[in-house]
CSV table of C-alpha atoms in Angstrom, one decimal:
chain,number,residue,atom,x,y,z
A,10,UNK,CA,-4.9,-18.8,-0.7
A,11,UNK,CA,-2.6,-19.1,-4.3
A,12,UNK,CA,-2.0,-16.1,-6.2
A,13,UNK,CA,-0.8,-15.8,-9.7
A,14,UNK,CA,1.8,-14.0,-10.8
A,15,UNK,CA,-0.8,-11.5,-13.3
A,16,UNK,CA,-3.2,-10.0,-11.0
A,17,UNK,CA,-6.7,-9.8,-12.6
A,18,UNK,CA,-8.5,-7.7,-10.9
A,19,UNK,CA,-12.2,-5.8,-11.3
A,20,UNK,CA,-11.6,-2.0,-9.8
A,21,UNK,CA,-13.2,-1.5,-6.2
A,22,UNK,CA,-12.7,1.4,-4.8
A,23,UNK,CA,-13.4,3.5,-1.7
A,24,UNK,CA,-11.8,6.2,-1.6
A,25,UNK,CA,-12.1,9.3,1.2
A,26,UNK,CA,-10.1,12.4,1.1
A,27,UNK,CA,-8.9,15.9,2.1
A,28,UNK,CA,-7.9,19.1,1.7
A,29,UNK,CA,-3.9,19.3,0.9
A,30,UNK,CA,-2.2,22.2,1.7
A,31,UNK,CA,-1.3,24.9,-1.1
A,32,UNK,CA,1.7,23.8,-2.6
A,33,UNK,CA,5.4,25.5,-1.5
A,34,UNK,CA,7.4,27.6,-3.8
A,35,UNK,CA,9.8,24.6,-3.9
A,36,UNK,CA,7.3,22.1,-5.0
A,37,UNK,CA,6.6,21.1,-8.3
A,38,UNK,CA,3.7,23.1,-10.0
A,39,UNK,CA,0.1,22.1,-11.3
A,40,UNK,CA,-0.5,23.2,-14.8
A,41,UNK,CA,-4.0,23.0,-14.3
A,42,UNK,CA,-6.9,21.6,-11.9
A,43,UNK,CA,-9.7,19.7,-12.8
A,44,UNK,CA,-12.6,19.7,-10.6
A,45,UNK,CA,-15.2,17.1,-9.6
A,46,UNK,CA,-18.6,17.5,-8.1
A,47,UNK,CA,-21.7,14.9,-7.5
A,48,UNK,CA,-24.1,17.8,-8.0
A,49,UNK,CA,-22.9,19.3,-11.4
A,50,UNK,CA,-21.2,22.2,-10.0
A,51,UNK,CA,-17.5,21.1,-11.4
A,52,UNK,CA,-15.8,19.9,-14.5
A,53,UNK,CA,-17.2,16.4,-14.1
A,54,UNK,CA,-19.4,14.8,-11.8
A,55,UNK,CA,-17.2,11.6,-11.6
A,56,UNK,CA,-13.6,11.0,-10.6
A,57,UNK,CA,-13.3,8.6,-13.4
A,58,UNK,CA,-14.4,11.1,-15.6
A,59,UNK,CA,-11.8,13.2,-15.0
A,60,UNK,CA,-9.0,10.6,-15.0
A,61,UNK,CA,-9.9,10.1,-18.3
A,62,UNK,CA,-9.8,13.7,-19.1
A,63,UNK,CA,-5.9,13.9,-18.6
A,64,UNK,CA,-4.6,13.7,-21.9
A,65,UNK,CA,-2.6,10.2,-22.9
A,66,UNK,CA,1.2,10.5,-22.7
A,67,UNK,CA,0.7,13.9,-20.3
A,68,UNK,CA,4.0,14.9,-18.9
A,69,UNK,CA,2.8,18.1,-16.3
A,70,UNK,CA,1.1,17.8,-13.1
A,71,UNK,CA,-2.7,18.0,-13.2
A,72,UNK,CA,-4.4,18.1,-9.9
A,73,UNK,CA,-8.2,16.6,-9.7
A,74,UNK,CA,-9.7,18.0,-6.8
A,75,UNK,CA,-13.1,15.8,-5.7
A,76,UNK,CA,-15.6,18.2,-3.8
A,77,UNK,CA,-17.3,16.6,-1.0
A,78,UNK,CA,-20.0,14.6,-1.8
A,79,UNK,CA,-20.8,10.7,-2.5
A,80,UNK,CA,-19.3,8.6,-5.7
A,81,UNK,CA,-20.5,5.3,-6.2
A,82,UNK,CA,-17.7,4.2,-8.7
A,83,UNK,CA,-15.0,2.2,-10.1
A,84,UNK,CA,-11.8,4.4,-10.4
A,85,UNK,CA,-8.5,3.4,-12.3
A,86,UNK,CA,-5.3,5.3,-13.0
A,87,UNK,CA,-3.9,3.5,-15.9
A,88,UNK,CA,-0.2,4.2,-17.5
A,89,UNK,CA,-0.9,6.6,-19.6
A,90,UNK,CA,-2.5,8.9,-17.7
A,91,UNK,CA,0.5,10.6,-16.0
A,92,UNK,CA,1.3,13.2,-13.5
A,93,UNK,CA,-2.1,13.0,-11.7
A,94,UNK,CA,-2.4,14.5,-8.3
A,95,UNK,CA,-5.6,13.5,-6.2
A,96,UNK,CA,-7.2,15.5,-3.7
A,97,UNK,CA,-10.5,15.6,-1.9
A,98,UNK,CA,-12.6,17.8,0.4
A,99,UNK,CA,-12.2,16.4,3.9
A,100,UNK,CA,-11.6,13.0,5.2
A,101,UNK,CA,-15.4,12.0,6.0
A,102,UNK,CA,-16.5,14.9,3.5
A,103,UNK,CA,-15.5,13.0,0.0
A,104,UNK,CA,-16.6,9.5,-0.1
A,105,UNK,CA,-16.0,7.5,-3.5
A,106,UNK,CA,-16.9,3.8,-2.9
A,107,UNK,CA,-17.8,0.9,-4.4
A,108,UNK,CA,-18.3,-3.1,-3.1
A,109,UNK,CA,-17.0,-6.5,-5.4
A,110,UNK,CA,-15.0,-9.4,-5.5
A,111,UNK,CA,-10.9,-8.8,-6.1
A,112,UNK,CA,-10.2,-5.5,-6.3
A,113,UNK,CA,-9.3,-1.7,-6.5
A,114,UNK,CA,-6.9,-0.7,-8.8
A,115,UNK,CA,-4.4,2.3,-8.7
A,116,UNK,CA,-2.4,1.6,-11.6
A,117,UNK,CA,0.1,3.2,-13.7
A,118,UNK,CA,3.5,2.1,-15.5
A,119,UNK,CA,6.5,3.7,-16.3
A,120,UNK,CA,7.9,7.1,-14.9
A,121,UNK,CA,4.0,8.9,-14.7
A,122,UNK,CA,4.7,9.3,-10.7
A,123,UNK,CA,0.9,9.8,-9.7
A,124,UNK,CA,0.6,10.9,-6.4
A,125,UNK,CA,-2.0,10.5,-4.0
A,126,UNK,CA,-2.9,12.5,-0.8
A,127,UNK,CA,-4.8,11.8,2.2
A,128,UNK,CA,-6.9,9.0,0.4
A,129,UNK,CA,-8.8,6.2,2.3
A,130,UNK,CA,-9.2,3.2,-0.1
A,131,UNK,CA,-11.5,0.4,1.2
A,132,UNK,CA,-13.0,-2.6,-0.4
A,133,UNK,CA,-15.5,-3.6,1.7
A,134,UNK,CA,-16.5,-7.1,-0.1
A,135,UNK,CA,-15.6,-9.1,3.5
A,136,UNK,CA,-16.9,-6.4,5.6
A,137,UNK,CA,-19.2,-8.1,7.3
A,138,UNK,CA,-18.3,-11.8,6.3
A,139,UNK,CA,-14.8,-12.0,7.4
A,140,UNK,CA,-14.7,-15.5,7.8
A,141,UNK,CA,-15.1,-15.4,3.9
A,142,UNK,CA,-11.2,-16.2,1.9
A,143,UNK,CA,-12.2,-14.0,-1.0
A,144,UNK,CA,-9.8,-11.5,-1.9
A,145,UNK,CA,-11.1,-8.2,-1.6
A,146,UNK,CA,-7.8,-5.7,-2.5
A,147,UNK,CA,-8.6,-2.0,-2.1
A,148,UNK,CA,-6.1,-0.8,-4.2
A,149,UNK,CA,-3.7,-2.4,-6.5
A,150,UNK,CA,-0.1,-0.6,-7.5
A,151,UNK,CA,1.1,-1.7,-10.6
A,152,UNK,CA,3.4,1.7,-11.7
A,153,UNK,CA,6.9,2.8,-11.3
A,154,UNK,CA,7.4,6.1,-9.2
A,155,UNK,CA,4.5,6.2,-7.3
A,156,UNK,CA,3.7,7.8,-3.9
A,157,UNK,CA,0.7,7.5,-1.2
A,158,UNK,CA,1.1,10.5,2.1
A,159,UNK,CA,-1.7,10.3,4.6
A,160,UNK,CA,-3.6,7.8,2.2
A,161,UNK,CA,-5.3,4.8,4.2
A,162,UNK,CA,-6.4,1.1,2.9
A,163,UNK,CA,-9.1,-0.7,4.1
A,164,UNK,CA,-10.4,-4.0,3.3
A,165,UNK,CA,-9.8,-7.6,5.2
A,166,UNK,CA,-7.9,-9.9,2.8
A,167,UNK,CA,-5.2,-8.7,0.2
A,168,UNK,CA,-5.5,-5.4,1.0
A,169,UNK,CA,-3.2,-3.4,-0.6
A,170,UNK,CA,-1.3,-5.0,-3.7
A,171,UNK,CA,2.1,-3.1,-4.2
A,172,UNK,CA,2.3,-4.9,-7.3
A,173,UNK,CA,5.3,-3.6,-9.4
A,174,UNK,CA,8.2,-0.9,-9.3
A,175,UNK,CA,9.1,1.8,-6.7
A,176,UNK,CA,6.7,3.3,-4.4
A,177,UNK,CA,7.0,5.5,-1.3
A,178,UNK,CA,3.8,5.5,1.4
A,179,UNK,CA,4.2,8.2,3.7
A,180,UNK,CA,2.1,8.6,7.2
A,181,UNK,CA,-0.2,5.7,5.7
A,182,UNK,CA,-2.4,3.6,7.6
A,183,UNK,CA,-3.3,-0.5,5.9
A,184,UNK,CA,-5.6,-2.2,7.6
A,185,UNK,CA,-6.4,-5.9,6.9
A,186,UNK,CA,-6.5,-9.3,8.1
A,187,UNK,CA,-4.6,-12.2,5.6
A,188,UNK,CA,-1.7,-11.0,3.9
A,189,UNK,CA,-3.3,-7.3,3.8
A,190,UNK,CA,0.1,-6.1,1.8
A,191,UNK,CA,1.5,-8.7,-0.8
A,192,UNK,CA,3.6,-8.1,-4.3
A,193,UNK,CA,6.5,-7.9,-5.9
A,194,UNK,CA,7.0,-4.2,-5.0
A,195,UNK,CA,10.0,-2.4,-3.9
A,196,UNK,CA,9.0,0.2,-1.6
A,197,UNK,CA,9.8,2.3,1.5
A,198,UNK,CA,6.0,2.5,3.8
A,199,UNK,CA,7.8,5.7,5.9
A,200,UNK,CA,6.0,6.0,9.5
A,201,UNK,CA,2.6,3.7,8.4
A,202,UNK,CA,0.4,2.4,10.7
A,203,UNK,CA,-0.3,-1.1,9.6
A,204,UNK,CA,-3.3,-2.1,11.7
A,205,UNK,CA,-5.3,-6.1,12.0
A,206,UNK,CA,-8.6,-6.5,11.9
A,207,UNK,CA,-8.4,-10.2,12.3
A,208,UNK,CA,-11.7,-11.1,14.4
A,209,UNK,CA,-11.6,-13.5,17.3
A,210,UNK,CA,-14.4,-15.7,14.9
A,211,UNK,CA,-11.4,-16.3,12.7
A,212,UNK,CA,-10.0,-19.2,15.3
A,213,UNK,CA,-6.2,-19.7,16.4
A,214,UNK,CA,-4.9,-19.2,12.4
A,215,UNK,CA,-2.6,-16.2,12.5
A,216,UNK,CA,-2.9,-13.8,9.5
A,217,UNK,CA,-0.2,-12.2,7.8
A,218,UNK,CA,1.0,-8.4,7.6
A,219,UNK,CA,3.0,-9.1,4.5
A,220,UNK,CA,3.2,-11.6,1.6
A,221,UNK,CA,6.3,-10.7,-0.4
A,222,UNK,CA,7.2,-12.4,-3.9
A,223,UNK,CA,10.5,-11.6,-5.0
A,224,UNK,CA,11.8,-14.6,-7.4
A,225,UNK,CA,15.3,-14.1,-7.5
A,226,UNK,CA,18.2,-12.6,-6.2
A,227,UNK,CA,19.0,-10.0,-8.9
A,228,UNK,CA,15.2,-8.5,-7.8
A,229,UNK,CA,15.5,-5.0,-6.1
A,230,UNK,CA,12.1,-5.7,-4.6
A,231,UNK,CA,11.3,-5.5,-0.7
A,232,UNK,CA,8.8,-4.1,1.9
A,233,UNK,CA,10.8,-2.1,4.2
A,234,UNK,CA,8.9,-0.1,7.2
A,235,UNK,CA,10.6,2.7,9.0
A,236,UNK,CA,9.2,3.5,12.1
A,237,UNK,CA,5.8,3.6,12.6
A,238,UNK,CA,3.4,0.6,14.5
A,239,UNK,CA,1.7,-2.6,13.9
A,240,UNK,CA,-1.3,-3.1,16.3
A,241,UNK,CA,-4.9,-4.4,15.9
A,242,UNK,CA,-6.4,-7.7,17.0
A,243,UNK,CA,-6.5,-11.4,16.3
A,244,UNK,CA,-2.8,-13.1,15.6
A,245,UNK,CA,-0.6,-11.5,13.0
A,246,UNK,CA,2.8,-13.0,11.2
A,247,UNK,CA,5.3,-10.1,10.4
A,248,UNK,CA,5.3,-11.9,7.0
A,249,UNK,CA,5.0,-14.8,5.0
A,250,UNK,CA,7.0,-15.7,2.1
A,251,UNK,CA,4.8,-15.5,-1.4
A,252,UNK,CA,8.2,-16.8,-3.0
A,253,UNK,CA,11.6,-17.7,-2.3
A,254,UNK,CA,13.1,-14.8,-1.9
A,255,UNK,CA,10.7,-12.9,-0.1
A,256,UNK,CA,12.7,-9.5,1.3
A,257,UNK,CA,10.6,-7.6,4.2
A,258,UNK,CA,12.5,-5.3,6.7
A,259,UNK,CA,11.0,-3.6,10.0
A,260,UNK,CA,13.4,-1.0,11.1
A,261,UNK,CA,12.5,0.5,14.6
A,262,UNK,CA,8.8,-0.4,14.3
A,263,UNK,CA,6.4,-0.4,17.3
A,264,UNK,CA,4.9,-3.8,17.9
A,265,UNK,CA,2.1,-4.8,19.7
A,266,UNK,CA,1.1,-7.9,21.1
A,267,UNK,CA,-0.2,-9.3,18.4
A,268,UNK,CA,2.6,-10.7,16.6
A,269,UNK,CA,3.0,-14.3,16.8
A,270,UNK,CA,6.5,-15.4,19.0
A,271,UNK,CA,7.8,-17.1,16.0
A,272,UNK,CA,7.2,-13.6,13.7
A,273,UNK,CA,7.7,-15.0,10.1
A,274,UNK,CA,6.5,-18.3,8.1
A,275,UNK,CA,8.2,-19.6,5.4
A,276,UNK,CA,5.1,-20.9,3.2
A,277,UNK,CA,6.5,-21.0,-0.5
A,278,UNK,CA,10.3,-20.6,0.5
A,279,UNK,CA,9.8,-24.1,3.3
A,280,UNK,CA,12.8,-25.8,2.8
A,281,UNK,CA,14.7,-22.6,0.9
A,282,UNK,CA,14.9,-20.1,3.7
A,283,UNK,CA,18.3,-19.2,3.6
A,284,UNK,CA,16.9,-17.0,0.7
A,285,UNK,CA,14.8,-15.6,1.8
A,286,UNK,CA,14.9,-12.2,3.5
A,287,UNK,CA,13.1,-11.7,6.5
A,288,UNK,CA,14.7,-8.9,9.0
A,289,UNK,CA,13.8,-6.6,12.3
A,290,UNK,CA,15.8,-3.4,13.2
A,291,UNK,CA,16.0,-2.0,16.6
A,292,UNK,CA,12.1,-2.5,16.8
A,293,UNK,CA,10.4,-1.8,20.4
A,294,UNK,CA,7.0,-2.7,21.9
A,295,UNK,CA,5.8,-6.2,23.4
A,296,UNK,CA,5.7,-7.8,19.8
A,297,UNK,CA,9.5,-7.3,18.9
A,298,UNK,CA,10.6,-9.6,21.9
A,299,UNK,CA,12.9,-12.2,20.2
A,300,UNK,CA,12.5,-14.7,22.2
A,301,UNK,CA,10.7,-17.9,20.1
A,302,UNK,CA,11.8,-16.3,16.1
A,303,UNK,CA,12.3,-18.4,13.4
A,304,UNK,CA,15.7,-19.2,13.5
A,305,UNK,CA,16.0,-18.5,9.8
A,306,UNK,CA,15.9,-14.8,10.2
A,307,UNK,CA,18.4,-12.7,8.9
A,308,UNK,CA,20.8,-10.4,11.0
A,309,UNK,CA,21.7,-7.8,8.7
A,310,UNK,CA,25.0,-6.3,8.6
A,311,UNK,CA,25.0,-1.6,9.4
A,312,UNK,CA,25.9,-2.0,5.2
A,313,UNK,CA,22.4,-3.8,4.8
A,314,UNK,CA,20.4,-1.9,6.9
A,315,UNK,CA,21.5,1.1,5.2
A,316,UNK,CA,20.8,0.0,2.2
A,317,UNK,CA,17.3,-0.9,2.5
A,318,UNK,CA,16.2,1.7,5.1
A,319,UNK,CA,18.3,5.3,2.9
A,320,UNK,CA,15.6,7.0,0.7
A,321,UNK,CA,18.0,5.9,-2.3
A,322,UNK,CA,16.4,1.8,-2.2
A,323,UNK,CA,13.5,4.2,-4.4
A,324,UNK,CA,14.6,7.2,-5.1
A,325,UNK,CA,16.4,8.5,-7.6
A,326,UNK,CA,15.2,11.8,-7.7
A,327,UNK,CA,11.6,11.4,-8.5
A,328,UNK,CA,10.1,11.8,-5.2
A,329,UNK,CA,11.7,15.4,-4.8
A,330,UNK,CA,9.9,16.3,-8.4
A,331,UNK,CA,6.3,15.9,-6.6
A,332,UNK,CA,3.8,18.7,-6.1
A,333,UNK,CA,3.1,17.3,-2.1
């Protein structure tokens, strides 16, 4: 499948959450919270509603709580709806969900640093037609500064899109089947569990965990994993390379079986590989054997690891000013 470098995208959005706990003394605080209810009994009976509630340009931490209950929407974040923390009622209690072509998008620019907790996003367009090459992104990440703990993304191809700019995923789960997380991103995904759903139907064609489109070498952007597992069915690439200099790093990351021997494919880079970026760290688990990788891989130096796998790749002080 081509992509473009713009991502057009129509919002999809399924989206199931829970409870977070009450926020530490050391946390940032939540001016005010904004409740959502599909019966009536809150501020607004939409999530959507109440994103567009938060005042343009805000600058302190509003939390929108969704009560449990059923939301047939589209949801987006956009940029200037900052400082947004959202929370729902239980993980099979608040379901908001919706079915099209494309995708979900989760999107903000600049420093707003939403942050979402314990949120399942699913697109569920190939659900039951996986054969289908339709993109079908459950969320899209186009912001700087923004951070996903015990969120989960569901769909089949194109997942999750971490678009643009710095984002942390913490205890996340991304399932998918064809290049189920691509961008330009530069992110950390901090003990995920990245998970194929590639059916047998879909013949001997491995899929792809990754599709990473850095363009040049003066890019920050990369995926890197720290610990974690990638597991599932069907036959999975560790990565393909959406551009040249595609950077993905697994650092001490279970692997199952499922990864191919040969782990990576060059795709856009073929013939420029020596750019590209394409690494594995002290990874365990059947799928990390060596034996039969593209010979292109990188071997990166303690100085490199460090630098992609220390908390500073993303942070520069932003992550510690969240109310998680």
């Amino acid at each position: 499948m081509e992509y473009h470098r713009v991502v057009s995208l129509v919002a999809v959005v399924v989206v199931l959450l829970r409870r977070w706990p009450a926020l530490s003394s050391a946390q940032a605080p939540v001016s005010r919270t904004i409740t959502v209810d599909s019966h009536g009994g809150g501020d607004f009976s939409s999530v959507q509603s109440a994103v567009n509630f938060v005042p343009d340009g805000n600058r302190e931490w509003v939390r929108i709580h969704v009560r449990a209950g059923s939301y047939t929407e589209k949801v987006a974040i956009p940029e200037e709806k900052g400082y947004i923390l959202l929370e729902g009622d239980g993980s099979s209690n608040t379901d908001i969900n919706f079915n099209d072509y494309a995708g979900a998008h989760v999107r903000s620019r600049g420093d707003t640093s939403p942050t979402y907790q314990s949120a399942i996003f699913t697109n569920t367009h190939n659900a039951h037609d996986k054969i289908n090459k339709s993109q079908a992104v459950a969320a899209l990440v186009r912001g700087d500064r923004n951070a996903f703990y015990g969120c989960a993304f569901h769909s089949f191809q194109d997942t999750l899109c971490d678009d643009l700019g710095r984002h942390y995923f913490s205890d996340c789960s991304i399932e998918g089947g064809i290049d189920f997380i691509f961008g330009y991103g530069q992110s950390i995904y901090d003990g995920c569990t990245i998970v194929s759903n590639m059916p047998p139907s879909y013949g001997q064609n491995p899929g792809s965990v990754t599709a990473h489109g850095r363009i040049d070498a003066s890019d920050p952007g990369g995926f890197v994993f720290k610990g974690g597992e990638v597991r599932g069915t069907g036959r999975q690439y560790l990565g393909r390379a959406w551009n040249e200099y595609a950077t993905v790093v697994y650092y001490h990351v279970n692997m199952s079986r499922i990864i191919v021997p040969q782990g990576w494919e060059a795709w856009k880079a073929d013939g420029e590989t020596n750019k590209v970026v394409f690494a594995e760290v002290g990874c365990t688990g059947p799928g990390s054997n060596m034996t039969g990788r593209v010979p292109w891989e990188k071997q990166l130096s303690e100085v490199e690891v460090e630098k992609f796998v220390d908390m500073s790749y993303i942070d520069d002080g932003w992550i510690g000013e969240q109310p998680y």
